[in-house]
Coordinates of C-alpha atoms in Angstrom, one line a residue:
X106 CA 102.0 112.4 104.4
X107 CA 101.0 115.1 101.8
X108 CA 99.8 113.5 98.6
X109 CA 97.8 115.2 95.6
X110 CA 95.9 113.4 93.2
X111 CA 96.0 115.0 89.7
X112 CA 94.3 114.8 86.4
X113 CA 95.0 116.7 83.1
X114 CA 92.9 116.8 80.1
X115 CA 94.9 118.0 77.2
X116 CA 94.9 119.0 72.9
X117 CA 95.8 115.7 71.4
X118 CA 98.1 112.9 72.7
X119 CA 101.7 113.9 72.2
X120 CA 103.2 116.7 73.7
X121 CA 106.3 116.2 71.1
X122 CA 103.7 117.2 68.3
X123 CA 102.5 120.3 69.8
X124 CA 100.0 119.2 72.0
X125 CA 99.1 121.2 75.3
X126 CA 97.5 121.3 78.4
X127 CA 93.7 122.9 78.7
X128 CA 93.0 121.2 82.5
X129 CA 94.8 120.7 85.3
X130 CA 93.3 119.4 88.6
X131 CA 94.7 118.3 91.9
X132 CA 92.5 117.1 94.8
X133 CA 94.6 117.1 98.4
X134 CA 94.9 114.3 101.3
X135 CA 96.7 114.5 104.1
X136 CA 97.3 110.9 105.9
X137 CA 94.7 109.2 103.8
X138 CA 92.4 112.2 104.1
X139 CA 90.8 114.3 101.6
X140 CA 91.4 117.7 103.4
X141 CA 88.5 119.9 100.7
X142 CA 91.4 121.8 99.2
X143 CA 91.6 121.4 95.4
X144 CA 93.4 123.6 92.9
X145 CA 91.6 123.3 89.5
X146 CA 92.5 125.5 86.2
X147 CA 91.6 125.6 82.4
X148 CA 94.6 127.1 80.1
X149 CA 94.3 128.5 76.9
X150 CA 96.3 126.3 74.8
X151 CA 96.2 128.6 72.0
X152 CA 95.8 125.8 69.6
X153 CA 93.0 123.2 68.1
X154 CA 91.6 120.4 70.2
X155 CA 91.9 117.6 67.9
X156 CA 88.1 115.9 67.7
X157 CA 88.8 112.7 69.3
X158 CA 90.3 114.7 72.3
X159 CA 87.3 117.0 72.4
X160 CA 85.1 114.0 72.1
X161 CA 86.3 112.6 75.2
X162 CA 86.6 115.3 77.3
X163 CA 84.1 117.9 75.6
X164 CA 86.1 120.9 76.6
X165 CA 85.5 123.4 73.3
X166 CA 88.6 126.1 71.9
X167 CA 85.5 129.3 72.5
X168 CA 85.5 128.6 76.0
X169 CA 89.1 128.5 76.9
X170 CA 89.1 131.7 75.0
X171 CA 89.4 133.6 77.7
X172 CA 91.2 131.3 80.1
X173 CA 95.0 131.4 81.1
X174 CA 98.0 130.5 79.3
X175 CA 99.9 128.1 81.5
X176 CA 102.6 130.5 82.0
X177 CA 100.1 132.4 84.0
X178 CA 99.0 129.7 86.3
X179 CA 102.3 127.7 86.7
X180 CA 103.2 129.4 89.5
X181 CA 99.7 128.6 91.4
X182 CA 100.4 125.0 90.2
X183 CA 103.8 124.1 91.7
X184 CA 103.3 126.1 94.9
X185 CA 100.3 123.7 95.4
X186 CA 102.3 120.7 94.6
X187 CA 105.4 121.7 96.2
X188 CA 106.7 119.0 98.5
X189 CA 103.9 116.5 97.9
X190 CA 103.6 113.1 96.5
X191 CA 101.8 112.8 93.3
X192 CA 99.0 110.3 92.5
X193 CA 98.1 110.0 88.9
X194 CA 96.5 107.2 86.5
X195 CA 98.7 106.3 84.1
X196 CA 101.3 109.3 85.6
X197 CA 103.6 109.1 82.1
X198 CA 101.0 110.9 80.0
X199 CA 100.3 113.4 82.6
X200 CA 104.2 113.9 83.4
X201 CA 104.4 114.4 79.6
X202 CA 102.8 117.2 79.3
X203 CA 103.3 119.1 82.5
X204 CA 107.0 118.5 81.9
X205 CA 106.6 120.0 78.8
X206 CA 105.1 123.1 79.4
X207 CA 107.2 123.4 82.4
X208 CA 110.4 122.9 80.0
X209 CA 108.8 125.7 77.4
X210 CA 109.0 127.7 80.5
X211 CA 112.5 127.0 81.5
X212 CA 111.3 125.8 84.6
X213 CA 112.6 122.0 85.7
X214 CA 110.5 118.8 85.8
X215 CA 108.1 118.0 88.4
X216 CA 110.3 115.3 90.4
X217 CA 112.3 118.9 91.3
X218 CA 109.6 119.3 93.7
X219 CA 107.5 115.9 94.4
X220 CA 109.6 113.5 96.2
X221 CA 107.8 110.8 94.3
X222 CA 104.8 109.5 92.0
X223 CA 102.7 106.9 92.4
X224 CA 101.1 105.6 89.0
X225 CA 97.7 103.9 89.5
X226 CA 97.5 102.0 86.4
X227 CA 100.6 100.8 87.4
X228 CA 99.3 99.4 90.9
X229 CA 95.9 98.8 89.2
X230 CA 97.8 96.3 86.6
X231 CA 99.8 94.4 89.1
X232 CA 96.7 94.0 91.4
X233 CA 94.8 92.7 88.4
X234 CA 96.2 91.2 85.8
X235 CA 95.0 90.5 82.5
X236 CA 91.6 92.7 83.7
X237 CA 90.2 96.5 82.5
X238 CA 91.8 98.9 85.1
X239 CA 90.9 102.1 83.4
X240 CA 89.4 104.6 85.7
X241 CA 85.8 103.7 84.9
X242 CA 86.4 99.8 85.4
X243 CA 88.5 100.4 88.7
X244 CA 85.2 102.6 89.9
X245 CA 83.0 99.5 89.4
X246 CA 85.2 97.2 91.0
X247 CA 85.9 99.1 94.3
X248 CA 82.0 100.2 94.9
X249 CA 83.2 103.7 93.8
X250 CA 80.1 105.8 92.6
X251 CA 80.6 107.4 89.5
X252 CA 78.0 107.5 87.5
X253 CA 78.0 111.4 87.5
X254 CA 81.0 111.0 84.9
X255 CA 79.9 111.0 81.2
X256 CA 82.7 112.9 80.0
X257 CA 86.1 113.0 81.0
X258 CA 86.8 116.1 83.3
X259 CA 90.5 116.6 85.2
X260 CA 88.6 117.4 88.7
X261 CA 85.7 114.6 88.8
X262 CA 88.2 112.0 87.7
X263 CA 90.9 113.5 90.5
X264 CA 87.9 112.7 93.0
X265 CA 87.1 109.6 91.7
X266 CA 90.5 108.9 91.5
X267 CA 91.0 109.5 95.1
X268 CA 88.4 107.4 96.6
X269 CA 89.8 104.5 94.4
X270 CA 93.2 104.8 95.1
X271 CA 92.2 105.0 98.8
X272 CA 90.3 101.5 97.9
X273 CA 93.1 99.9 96.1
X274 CA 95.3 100.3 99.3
X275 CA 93.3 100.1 101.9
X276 CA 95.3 97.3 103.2
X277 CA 97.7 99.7 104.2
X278 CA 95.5 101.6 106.3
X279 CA 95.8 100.7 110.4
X280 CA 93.1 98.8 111.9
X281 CA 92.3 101.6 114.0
X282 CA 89.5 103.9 112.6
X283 CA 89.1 107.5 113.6
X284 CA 86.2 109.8 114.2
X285 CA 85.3 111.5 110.8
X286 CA 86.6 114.8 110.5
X287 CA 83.9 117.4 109.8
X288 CA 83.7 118.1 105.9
X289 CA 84.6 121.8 106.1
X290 CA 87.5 121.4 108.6
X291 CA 91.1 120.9 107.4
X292 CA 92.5 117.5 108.9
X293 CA 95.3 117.9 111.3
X294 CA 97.4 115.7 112.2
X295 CA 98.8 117.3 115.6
X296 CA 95.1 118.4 116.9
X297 CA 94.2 114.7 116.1
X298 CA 96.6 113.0 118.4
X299 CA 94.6 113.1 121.7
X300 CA 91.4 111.2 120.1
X301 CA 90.8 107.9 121.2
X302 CA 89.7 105.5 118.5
X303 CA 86.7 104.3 117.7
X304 CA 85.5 101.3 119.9
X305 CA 84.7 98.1 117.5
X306 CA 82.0 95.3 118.8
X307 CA 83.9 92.4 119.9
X308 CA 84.2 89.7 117.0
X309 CA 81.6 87.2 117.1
X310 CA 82.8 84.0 117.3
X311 CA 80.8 80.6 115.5
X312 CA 81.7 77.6 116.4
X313 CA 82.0 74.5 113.8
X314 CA 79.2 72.5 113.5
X315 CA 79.4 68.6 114.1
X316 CA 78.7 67.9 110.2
X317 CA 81.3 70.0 109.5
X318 CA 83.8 69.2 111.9
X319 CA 83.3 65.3 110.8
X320 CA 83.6 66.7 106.9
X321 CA 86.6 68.4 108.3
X322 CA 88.4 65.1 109.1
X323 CA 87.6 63.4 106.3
X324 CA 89.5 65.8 104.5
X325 CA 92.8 65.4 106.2
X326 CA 92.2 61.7 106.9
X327 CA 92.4 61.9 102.8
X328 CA 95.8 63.9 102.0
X329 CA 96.9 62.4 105.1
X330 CA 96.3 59.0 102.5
X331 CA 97.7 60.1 100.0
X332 CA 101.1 61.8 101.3
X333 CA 101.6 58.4 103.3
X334 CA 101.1 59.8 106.6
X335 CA 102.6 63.2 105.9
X336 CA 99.6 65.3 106.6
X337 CA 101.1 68.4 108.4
X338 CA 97.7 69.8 109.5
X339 CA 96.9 66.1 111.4
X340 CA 100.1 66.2 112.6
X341 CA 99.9 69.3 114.3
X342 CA 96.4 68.3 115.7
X343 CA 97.6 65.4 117.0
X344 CA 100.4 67.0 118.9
X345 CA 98.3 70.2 120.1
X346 CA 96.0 67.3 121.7
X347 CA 99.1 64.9 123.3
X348 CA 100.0 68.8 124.7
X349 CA 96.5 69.6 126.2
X350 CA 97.0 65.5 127.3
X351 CA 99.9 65.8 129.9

């Protein structure tokens, strides 16, 4: 599967009151691969940056001067996504605006070419409720270096982004673990078939220790107490030994 992890960095919050694009980034993977192709591009969004925007990502009016208008690059931009599924933190904002300046070009919305998008606050939320799950707090939790990042930037958060959402659902991921694929080499797919995966020790095993084992029983021979005898676990003990009996 072809996915693309994209970041924007924008004028303002709201499209609907004139706000535009200035960044664009998307970061490829190819079956849970980062494959070293990236598409990144500044656009001229021939407006002001409000100051809280520019405070967060730092990106200045004078030095998109001489950068694209998005009609420019759009091209560039769908041919990259074309066909792939998109990964994005909180995907609405994003959507937002690319939809808009796709719309001020009569061009149609993204889902016209990405099958689907996968929202990462989204997951984030229902995989921890009630907790911080912006970008910054999901790179702590998962082990995920980033303390290159003190501004916001579309391509170091699509990378960050990347190994985090790879993180999140790892769980997904088979238990077989293939050779690395060189850094400068393209992942794919059909050369890959013929490796053989990589051998794993065998699991070591640890037996229970007597204090534990008798810790163990006292346990059950509790619930089994108070449920009147209707300790499943004992129950099932007792009839795996009457089995090893006869």
């Amino acid at each position: 599967m072809r996915q693309i992890i994209l970041d924007t960095e924008t004028t303002g919050l709201d499209p609907r009151q004139g706000h535009r694009l200035i960044e664009i980034a998307c970061v490829e993977m190819e079956n849970r691969r980062l494959t070293q192709r990236h598409l990144h591009l500044y656009v001229n969004p021939q407006r002001e940056i409000d100051a809280g925007a520019q405070a967060v990502h730092g990106i200045s009016l004078d030095f998109l001067a001489d950068k694209p208008l998005f009609k420019q690059v759009a091209q560039d931009f769908l041919e990259f996504v074309a066909g792939a599924e998109l990964v994005i933190h909180n995907a609405p904002f994003d959507l937002g605006f690319l939809n808009h300046e796709l719309g001020l070009l009569g061009l149609p919305p993204l889902s016209q070419c990405c099958p689907s998008v996968i929202d990462t606050l989204k997951l984030a939320k229902e995989l921890h409720p009630g907790k911080r799950n912006n970008l910054d707090a999901l790179c702590e939790r998962y082990g995920v270096d980033n303390t290159g990042r003190v501004l916001h930037g579309a391509l170091l958060d699509s990378e960050l982004l990347a190994e985090v959402y790879l993180a999140m659902t790892r769980g997904q991921n088979s238990l077989i673990i293939e050779d690395d694929i060189p850094a400068n080499n393209n992942p794919d797919p059909a050369a890959r078939q013929g490796r053989s995966p990589r051998q794993r020790p065998p699991l070591k095993v640890l037996a229970a220790q007597p204090e534990e084992i008798a810790a163990h029983d006292k346990v059950l021979a509790g619930i089994d107490k108070e449920s009147k005898g209707a300790c499943l676990w004992l129950q099932l003990e007792r009839a795996a030994a009457e089995t090893a009996a006869t």
